[in-house]
Short mmCIF file of C-alpha atoms and ligand atoms in Angstrom, two decimals:
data_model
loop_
_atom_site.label_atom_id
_atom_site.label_comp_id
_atom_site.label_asym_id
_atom_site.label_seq_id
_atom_site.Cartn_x
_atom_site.Cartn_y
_atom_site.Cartn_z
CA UNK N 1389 -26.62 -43.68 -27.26
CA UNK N 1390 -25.66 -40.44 -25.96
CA UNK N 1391 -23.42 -37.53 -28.02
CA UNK N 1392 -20.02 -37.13 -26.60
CA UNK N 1393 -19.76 -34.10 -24.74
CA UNK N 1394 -18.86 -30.83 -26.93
CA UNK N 1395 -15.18 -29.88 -25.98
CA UNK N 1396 -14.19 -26.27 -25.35
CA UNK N 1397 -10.85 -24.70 -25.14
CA UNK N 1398 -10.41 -21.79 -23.45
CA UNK N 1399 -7.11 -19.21 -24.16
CA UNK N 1400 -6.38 -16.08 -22.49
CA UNK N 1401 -4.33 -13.67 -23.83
CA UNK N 1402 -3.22 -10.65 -21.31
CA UNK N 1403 -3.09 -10.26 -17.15
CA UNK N 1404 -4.34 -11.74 -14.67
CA UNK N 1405 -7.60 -10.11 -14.33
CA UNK N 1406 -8.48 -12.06 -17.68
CA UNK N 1407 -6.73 -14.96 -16.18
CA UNK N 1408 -9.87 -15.02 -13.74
CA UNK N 1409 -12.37 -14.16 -15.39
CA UNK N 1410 -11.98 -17.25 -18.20
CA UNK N 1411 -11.41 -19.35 -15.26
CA UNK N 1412 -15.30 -18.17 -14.26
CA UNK N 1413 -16.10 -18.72 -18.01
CA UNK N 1414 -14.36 -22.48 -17.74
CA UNK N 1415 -16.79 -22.78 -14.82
CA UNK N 1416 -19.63 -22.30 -16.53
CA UNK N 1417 -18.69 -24.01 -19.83
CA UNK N 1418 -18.35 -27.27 -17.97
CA UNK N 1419 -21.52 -27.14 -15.88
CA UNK N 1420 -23.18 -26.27 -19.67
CA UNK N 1421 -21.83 -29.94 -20.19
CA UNK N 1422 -18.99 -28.94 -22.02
CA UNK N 1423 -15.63 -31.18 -21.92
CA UNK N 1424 -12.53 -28.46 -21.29
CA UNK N 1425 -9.56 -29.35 -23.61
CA UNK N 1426 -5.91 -28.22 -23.41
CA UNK N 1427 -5.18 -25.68 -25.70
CA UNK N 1428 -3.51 -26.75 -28.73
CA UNK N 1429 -5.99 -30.09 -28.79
CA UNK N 1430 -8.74 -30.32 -31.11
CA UNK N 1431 -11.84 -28.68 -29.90
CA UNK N 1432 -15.62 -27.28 -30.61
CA UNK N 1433 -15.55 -24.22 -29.51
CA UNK N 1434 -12.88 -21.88 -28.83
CA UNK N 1435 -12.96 -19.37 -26.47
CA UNK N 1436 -10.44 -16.28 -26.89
CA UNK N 1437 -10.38 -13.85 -23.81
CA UNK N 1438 -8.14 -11.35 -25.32
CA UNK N 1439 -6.01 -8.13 -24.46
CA UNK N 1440 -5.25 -4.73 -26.19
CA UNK N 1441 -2.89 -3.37 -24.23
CA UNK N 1442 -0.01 -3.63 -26.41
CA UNK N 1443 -0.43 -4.10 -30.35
CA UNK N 1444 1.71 -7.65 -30.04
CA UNK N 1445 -1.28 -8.48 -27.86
CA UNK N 1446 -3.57 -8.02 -30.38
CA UNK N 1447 -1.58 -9.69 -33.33
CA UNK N 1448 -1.45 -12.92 -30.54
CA UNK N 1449 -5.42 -12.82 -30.50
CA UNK N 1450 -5.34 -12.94 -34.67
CA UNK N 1451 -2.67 -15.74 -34.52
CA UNK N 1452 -4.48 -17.64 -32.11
CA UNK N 1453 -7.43 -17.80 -34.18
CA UNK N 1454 -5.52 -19.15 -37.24
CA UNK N 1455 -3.55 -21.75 -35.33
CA UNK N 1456 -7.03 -22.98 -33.80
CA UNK N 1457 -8.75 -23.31 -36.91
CA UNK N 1458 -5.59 -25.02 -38.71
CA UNK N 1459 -6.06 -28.02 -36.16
CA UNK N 1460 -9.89 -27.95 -35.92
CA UNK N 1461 -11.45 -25.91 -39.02
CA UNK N 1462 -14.99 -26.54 -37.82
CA UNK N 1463 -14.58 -25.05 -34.43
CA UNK N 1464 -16.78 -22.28 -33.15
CA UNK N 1465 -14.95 -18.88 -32.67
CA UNK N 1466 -15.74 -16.64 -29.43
CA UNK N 1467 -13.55 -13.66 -28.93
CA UNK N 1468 -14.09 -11.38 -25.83
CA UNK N 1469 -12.07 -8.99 -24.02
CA UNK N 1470 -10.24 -6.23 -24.09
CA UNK N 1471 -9.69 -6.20 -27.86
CA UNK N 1472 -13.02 -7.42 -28.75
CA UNK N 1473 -13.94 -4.14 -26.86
CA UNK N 1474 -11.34 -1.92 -28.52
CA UNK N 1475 -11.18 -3.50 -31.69
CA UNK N 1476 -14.19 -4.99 -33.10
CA UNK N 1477 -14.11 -4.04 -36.41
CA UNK N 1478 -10.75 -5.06 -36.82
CA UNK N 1479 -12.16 -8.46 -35.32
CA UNK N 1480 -14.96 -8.74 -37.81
CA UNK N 1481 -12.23 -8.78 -40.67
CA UNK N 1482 -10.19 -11.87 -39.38
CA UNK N 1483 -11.18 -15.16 -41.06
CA UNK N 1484 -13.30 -17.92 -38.88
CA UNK N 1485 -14.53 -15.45 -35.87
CA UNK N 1486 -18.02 -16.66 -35.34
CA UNK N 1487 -18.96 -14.31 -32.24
CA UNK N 1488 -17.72 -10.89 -31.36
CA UNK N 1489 -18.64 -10.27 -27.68
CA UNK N 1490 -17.70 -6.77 -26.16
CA UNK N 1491 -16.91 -5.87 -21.99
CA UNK N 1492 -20.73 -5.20 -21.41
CA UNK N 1493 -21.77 -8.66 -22.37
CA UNK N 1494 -18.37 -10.37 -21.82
CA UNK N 1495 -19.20 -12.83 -18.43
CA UNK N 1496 -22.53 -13.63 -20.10
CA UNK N 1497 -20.38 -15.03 -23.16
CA UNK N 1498 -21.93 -18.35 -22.80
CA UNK N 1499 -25.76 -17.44 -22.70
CA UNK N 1500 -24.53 -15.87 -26.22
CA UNK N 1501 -23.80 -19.55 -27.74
CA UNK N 1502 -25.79 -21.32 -29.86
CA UNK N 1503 -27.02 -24.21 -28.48
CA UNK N 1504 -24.76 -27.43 -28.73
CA UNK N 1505 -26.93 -28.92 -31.25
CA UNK N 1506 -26.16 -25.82 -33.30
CA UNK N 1507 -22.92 -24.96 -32.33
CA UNK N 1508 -21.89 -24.39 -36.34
CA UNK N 1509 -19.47 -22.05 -38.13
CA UNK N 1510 -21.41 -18.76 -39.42
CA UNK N 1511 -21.65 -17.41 -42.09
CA UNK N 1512 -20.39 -14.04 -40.48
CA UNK N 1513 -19.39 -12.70 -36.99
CA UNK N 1514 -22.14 -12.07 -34.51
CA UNK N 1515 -21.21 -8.81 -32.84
CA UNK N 1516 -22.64 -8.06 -29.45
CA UNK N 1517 -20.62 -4.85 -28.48
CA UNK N 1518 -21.68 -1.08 -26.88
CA UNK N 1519 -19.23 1.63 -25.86
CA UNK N 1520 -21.05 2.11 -23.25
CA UNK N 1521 -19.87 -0.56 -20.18
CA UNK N 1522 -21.49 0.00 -16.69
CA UNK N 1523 -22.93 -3.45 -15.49
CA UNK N 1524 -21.72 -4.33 -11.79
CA UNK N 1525 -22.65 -7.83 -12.17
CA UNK N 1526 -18.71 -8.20 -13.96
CA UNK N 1527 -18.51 -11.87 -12.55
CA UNK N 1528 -20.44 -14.98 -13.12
CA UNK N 1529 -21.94 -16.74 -10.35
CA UNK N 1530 -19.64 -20.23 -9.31
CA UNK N 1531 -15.78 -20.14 -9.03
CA UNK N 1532 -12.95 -19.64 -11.15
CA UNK N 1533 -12.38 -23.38 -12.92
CA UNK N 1534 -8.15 -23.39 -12.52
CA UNK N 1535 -6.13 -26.28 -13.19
CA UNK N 1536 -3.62 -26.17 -10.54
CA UNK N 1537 -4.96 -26.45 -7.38
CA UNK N 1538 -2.23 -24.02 -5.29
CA UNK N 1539 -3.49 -20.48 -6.16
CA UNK N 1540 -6.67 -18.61 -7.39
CA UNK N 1541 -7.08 -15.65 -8.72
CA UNK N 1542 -10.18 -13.49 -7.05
CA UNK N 1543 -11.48 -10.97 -9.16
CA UNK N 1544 -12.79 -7.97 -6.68
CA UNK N 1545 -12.90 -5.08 -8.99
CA UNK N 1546 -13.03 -4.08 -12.85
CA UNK N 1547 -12.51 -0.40 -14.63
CA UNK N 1548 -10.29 2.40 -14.16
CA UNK N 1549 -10.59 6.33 -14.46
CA UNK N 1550 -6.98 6.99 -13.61
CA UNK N 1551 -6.48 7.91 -17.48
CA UNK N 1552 -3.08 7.07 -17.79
CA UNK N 1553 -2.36 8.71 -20.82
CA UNK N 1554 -0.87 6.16 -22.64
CA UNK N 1555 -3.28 2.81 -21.10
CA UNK N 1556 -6.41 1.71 -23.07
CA UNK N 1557 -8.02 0.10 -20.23
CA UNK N 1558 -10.62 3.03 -19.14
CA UNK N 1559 -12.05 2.35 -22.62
CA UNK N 1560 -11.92 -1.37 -23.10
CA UNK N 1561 -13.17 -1.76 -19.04
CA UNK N 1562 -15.02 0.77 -18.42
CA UNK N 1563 -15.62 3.10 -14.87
CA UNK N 1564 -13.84 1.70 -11.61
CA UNK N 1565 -16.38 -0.99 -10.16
CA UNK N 1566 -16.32 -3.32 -6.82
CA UNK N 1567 -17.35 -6.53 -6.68
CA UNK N 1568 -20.18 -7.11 -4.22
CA UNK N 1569 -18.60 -7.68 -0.78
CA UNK N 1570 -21.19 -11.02 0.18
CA UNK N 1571 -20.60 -12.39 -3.89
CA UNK N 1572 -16.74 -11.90 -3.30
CA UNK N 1573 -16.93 -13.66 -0.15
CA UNK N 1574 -18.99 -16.72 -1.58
CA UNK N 1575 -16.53 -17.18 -4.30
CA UNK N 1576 -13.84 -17.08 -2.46
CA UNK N 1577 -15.69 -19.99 -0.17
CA UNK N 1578 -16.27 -22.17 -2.68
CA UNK N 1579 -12.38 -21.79 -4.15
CA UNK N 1580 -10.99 -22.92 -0.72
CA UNK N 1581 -13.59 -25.25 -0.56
CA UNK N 1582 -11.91 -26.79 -4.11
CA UNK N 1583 -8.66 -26.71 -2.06
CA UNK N 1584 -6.79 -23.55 -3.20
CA UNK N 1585 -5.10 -22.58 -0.70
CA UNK N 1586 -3.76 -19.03 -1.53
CA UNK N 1587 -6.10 -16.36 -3.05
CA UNK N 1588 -4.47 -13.01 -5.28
CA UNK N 1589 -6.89 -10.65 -5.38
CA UNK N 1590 -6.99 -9.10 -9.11
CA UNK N 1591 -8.54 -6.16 -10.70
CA UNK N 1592 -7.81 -3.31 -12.65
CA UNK N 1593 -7.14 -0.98 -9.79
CA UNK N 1594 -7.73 -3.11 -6.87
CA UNK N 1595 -6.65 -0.41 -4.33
CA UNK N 1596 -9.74 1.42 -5.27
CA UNK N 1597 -12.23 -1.05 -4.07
CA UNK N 1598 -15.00 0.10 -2.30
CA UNK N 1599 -18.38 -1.57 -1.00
CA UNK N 1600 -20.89 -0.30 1.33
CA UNK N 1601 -18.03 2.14 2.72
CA UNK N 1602 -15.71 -1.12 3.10
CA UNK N 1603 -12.24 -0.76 1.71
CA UNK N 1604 -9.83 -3.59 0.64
CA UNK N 1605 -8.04 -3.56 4.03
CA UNK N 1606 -11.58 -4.72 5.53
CA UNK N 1607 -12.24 -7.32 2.66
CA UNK N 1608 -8.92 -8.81 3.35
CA UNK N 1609 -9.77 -9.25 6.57
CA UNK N 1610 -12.98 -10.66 6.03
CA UNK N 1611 -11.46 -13.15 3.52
CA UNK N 1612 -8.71 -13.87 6.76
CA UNK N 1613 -11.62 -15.39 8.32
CA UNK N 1614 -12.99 -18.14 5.56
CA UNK N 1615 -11.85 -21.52 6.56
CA UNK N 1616 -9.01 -22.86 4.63
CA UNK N 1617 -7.82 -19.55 3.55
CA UNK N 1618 -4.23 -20.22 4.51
CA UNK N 1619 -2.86 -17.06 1.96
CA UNK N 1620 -3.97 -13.67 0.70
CA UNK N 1621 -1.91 -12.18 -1.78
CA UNK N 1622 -2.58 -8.80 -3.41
CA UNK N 1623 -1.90 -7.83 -7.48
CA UNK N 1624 -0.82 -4.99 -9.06
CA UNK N 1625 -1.56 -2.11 -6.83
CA UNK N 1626 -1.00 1.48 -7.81
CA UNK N 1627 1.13 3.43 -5.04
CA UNK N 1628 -1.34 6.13 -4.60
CA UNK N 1629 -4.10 3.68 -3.09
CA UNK N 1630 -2.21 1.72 -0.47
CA UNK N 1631 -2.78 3.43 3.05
CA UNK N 1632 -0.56 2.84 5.89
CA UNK N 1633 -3.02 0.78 7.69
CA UNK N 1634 -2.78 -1.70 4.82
CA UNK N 1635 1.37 -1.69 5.15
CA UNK N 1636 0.88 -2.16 8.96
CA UNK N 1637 -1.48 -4.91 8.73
CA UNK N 1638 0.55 -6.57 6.31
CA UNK N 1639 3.39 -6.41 8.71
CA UNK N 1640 1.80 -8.05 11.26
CA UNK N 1641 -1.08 -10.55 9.35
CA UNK N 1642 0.04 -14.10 9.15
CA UNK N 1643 -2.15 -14.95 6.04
CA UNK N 1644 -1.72 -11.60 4.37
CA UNK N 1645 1.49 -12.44 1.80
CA UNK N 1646 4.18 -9.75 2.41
CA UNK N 1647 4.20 -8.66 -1.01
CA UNK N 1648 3.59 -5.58 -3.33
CA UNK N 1649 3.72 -4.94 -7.03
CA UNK N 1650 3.22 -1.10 -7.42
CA UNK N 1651 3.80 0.04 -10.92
CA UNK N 1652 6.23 2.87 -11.34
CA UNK N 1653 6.29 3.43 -14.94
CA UNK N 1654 9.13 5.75 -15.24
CA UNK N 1655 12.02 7.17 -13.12
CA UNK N 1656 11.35 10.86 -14.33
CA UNK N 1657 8.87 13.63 -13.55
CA UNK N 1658 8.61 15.09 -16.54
CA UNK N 1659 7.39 11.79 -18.37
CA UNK N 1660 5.65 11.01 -15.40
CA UNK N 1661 3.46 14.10 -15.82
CA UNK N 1662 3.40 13.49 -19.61
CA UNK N 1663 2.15 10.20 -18.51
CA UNK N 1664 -0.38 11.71 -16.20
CA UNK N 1665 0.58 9.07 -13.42
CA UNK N 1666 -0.68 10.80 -10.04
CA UNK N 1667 2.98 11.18 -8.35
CA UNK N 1668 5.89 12.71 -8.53
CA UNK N 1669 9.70 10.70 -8.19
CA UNK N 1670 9.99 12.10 -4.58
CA UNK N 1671 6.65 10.51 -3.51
CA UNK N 1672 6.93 7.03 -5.31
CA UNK N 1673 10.75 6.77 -3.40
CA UNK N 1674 8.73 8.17 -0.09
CA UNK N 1675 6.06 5.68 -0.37
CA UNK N 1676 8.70 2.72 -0.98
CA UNK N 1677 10.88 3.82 1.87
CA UNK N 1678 7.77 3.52 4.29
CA UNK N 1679 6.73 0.08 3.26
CA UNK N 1680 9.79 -1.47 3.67
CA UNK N 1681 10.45 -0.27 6.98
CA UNK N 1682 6.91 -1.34 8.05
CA UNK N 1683 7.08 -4.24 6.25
CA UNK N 1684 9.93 -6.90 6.85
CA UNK N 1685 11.21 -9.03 4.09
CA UNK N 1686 8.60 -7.76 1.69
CA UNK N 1687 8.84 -8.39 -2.32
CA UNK N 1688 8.70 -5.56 -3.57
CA UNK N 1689 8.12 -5.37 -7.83
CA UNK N 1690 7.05 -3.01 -9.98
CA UNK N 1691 6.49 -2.11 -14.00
CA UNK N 1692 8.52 0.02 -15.89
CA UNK N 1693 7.69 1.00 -19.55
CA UNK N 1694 10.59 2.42 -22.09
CA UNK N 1695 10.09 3.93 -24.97
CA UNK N 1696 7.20 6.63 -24.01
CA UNK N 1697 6.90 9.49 -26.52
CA UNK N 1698 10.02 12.06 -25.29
CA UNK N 1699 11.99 9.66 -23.39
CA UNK N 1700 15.41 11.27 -23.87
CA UNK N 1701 19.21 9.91 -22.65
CA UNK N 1702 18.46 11.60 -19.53
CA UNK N 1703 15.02 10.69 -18.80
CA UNK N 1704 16.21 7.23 -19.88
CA UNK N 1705 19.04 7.60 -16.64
CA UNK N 1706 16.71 8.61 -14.57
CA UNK N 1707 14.55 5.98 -14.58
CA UNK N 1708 17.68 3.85 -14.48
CA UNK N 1709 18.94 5.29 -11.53
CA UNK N 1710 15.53 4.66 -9.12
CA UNK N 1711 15.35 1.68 -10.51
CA UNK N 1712 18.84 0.35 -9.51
CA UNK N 1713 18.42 2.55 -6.21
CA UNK N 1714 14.84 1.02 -4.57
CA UNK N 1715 14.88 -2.20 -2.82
CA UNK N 1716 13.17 -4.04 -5.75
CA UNK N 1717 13.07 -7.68 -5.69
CA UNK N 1718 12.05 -7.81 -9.71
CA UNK N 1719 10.48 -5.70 -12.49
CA UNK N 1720 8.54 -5.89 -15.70
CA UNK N 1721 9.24 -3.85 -18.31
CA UNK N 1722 7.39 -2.65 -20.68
CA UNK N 1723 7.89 -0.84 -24.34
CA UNK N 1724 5.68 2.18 -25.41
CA UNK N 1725 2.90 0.70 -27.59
CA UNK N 1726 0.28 3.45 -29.47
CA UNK N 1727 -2.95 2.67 -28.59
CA UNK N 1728 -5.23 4.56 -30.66
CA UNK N 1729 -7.96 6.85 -29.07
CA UNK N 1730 -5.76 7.57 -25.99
CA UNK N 1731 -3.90 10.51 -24.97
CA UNK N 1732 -0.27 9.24 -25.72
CA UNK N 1733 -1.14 8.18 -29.10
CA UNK N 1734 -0.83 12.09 -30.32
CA UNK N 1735 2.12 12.35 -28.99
CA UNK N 1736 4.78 13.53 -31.12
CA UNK N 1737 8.28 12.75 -30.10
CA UNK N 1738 8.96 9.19 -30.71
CA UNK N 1739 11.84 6.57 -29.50
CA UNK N 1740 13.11 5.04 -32.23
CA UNK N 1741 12.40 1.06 -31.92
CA UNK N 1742 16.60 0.04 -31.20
CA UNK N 1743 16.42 2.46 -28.92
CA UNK N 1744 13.84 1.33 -26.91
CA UNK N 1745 14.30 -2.40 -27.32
CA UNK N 1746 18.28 -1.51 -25.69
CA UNK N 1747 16.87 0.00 -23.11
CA UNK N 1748 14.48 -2.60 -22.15
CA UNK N 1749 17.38 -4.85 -22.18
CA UNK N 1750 19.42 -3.06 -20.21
CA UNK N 1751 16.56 -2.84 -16.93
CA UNK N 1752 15.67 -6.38 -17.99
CA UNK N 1753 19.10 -7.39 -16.73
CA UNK N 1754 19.18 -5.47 -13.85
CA UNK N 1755 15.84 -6.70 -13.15
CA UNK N 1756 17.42 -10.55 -12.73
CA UNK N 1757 20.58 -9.20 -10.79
CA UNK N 1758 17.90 -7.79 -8.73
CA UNK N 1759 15.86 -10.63 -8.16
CA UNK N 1760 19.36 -12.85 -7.39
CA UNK N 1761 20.28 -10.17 -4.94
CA UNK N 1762 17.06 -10.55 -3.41
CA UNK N 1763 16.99 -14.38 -3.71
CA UNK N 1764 20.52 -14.39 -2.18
CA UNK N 1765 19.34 -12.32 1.05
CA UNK N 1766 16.90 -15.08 2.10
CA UNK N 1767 19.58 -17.43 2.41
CA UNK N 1768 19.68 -18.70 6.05
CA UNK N 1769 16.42 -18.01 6.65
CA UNK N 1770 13.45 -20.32 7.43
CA UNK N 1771 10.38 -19.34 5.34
CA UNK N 1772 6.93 -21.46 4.05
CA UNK N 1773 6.28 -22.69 0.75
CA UNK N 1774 3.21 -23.23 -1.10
CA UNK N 1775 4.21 -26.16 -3.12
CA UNK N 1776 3.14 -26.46 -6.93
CA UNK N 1777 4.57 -29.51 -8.76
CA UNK N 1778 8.05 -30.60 -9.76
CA UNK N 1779 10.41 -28.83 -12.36
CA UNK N 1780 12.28 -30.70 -15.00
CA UNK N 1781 15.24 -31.01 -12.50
CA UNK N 1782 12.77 -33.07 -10.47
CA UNK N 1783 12.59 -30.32 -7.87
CA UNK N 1784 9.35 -29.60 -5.66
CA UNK N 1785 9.07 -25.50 -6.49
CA UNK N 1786 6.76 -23.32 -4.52
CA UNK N 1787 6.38 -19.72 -3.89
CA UNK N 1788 7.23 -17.93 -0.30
CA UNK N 1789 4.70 -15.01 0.79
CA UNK N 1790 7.50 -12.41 -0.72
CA UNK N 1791 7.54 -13.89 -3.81
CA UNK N 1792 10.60 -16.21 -4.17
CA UNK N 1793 10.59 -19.38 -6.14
CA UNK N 1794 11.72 -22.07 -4.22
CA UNK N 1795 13.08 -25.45 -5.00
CA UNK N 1796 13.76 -28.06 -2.65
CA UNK N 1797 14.84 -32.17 -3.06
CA UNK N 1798 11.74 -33.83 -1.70
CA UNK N 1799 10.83 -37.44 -1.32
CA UNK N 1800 6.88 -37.08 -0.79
CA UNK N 1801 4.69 -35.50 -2.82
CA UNK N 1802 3.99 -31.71 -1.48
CA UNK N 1803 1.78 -30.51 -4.34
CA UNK N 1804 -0.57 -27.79 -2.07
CA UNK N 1805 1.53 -27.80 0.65
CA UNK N 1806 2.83 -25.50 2.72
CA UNK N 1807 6.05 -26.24 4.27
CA UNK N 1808 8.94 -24.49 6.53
CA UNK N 1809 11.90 -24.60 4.20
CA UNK N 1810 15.42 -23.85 5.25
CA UNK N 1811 16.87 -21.36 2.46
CA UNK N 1812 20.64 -22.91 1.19
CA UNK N 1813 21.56 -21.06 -2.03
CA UNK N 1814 19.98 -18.68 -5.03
CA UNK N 1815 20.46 -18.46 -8.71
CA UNK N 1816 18.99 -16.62 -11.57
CA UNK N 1817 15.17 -17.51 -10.93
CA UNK N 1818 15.27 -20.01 -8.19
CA UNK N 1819 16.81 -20.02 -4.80
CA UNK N 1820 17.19 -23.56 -3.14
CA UNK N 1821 16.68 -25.15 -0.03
CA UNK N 1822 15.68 -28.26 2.16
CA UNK N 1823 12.55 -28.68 3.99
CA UNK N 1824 13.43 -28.01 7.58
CA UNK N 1825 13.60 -31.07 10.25
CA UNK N 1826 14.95 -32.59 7.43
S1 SF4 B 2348 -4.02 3.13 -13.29
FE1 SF4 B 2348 -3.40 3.93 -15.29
S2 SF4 B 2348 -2.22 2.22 -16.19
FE2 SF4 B 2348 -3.43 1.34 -14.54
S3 SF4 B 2348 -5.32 0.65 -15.57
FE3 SF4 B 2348 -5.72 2.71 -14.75
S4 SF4 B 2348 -5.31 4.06 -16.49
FE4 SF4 B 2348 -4.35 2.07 -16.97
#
């Protein structure tokens, strides 16, 4: 008789980038032979792809752990990511982490395992971990393993040099790196192939990438050409990388989603600088002015973080003030979290915590009047939807190219498909509609 298959779950803790790269990790796991399991359902091994960006992050990773091991005590503990990186020693104290595995060594995670025959708690954490991280080869061969079958995430590029002075991601990814331009291509081939139909190209700081003198405009429109590519939709981009010929060919590209998330950070030079973003105010308004007049109907969001050492009532204001000025159509916000080792974390100066936890209130609420502004300004329009599944309202919801969640009364299933969908009404989080013709 033959074993039952090991089962693995897989959790990721953090953005998107991670997002991808344990759906590459899921890949492989299941053509080792393993069964994937939901998270929360007793498993084998567990598989933590974890983030240090803020310390809640981290605390996440620890509690994650525990809850694992509360349901199945003899399951095998891999942690890798950002805080295995940045924090392995702090790793190698928590209870029931069998394997440590730093960014250097992070997509070869699996070749790391025991084999299933031995796939045993240890006696103590197996650390594979270097400061230094340089390896190009920052993807696994196959595609990212994702559930629904709508959207994929496409890693292109890892590592940052920016130095923003408060970010830990230079030292828990390493130096800026581009995927290879033929591997990107092939994975993005074999996602559509799988039936996803829109692709969101992640990285750390995607506007960066670079191949063989290639830029991101000219992957794009490579990736235009794959059959079945139906949407391209581009992450987090930082303002200072996005050249007009991108804005203009997002104007006029019908695959290429009208849509931008271009982190901000803060309203005011002076934290800006502290910051040591690479703009000024004056240029970050500038830049937004010019891509919505060459870009119609774009979704425009961005991140905002409160709470940086020296924000003051005024700098505070500031930030408020572009904020509630630009044409966003949402933001994240973000509080100040030391991260030890950078820049920001000698800082003197600090918010104290009801300060900074008012303040992210108050932009988190003009964030959603935002959005419902922005929601409420498609109404009347006809726009396509890539359908995902049905809410609890019994709603088929989808996302437009510009980023609005739409909801619509539908008869037939429309899971992964796109549809023309006349826009009737918004509300906080979902604007309405009915499928046009209909
Ligand atoms: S651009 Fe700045 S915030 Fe973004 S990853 Fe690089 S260093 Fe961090």
């Amino acid at each position: 008789m033959r074993a039952a298959p090991l089962r693995a779950s897989l959790r990721t803790i953090g953005c998107r980038l991670n997002q991808a790269e344990t759906a590459l990790l899921a890949d492989r796991l299941k053509k080792d032979g393993y069964q994937l399991v939901e998270p929360g359902h007793p498993t084998d091994l567990l598989v933590l792809n974890t983030c240090s960006v803020t310390e809640s992050a981290e605390k996440d990773c620890r509690y994650l752990v525990r809850r694992t091991l509360q349901h199945s005590p003899h399951a095998f503990v891999a942690v890798t990511g950002c805080y295995a990186q940045t924090g392995a020693d702090a790793l190698r104290r928590v209870p029931g982490i069998d394997l440590i595995v730093g960014t250097q060594y992070k997509m070869n995670l699996p070749d790391y395992l025991p084999p299933p025959a031995a796939l045993r708690k240890q006696p103590a954490p197996q650390l594979l971990h270097t400061r230094k991280i340089d390896r190009d080869d920052f993807v696994l061969p196959g595609a990212g393993d994702y559930q629904a079958l709508n959207r994929a995430n496409l890693k292109i590029q890892d590592g940052c040099q920016f130095m923003c002075s408060f970010c830990i991601i230079p030292f828990a990814r390493g130096r800026e790196r581009s995927r290879r331009w033929g591997d990107a291509l092939r994975e993005a081939e074999d996602l559509t192939a799988r039936g996803h139909r829109e692709l969101v190209l992640t990285g750390v700081n995607i506007g960066q990438y670079t191949y063989d003198g290639r830029s991101l405009l000219d992957l794009i429109k490579e990736l235009e050409r794959i059959e079945g590519v139906d949407r391209i939709r581009i992450s987090s981009i930082e303002p200072t990388t996005i050249p007009d010929a991108l804005l203009d060919y997002m104007a006029t590209s019908p695959k290429l989603c009208r849509y931008l998330h271009v982190p901000l950070q803060s309203g005011d030079d002076g934290i800006l600088q502290a910051m040591n973003r690479r703009y000024t105010v004056k240029e970050y308004v500038a830049f937004v002015e010019k891509a919505v007049c060459r870009v119609p109907d774009l979704g425009l969001g961005t991140d905002l973080m409160v709470g940086f050492p020296g924000e003051g009532e005024q700098e505070f204001a500031n930030t408020l003030s572009v904020a509630s000025d630009l044409p966003f159509s949402y933001f994240h916000v973000f509080s100040f979290s030391k991260r030890p080792g950078t820049a920001a974390a000698r800082m003197t100066n600090p918010v104290r915590s009801a300060t900074v936890a008012a303040r992210r209130r108050t932009l988190s609420e003009l964030s959603r009047a935002k959005r419902l502004a922005f929601y409420q300004r498609q109404i009347g329009r006809a726009v396509k939807v890539l359908f995902e599944a049905t809410d609890d309202r019994g709603l088929w919801t989808g996302l437009t190219g510009n980023y609005v969640r739409l909801g619509v009364m539908a008869p037939t299933d429309l899971t992964n498909s796109i549809r023309e969908v006349v826009v009737t009404g918004a509300m906080d989080g979902l604007a309405v509609g009915h499928l046009a013709g209909c």
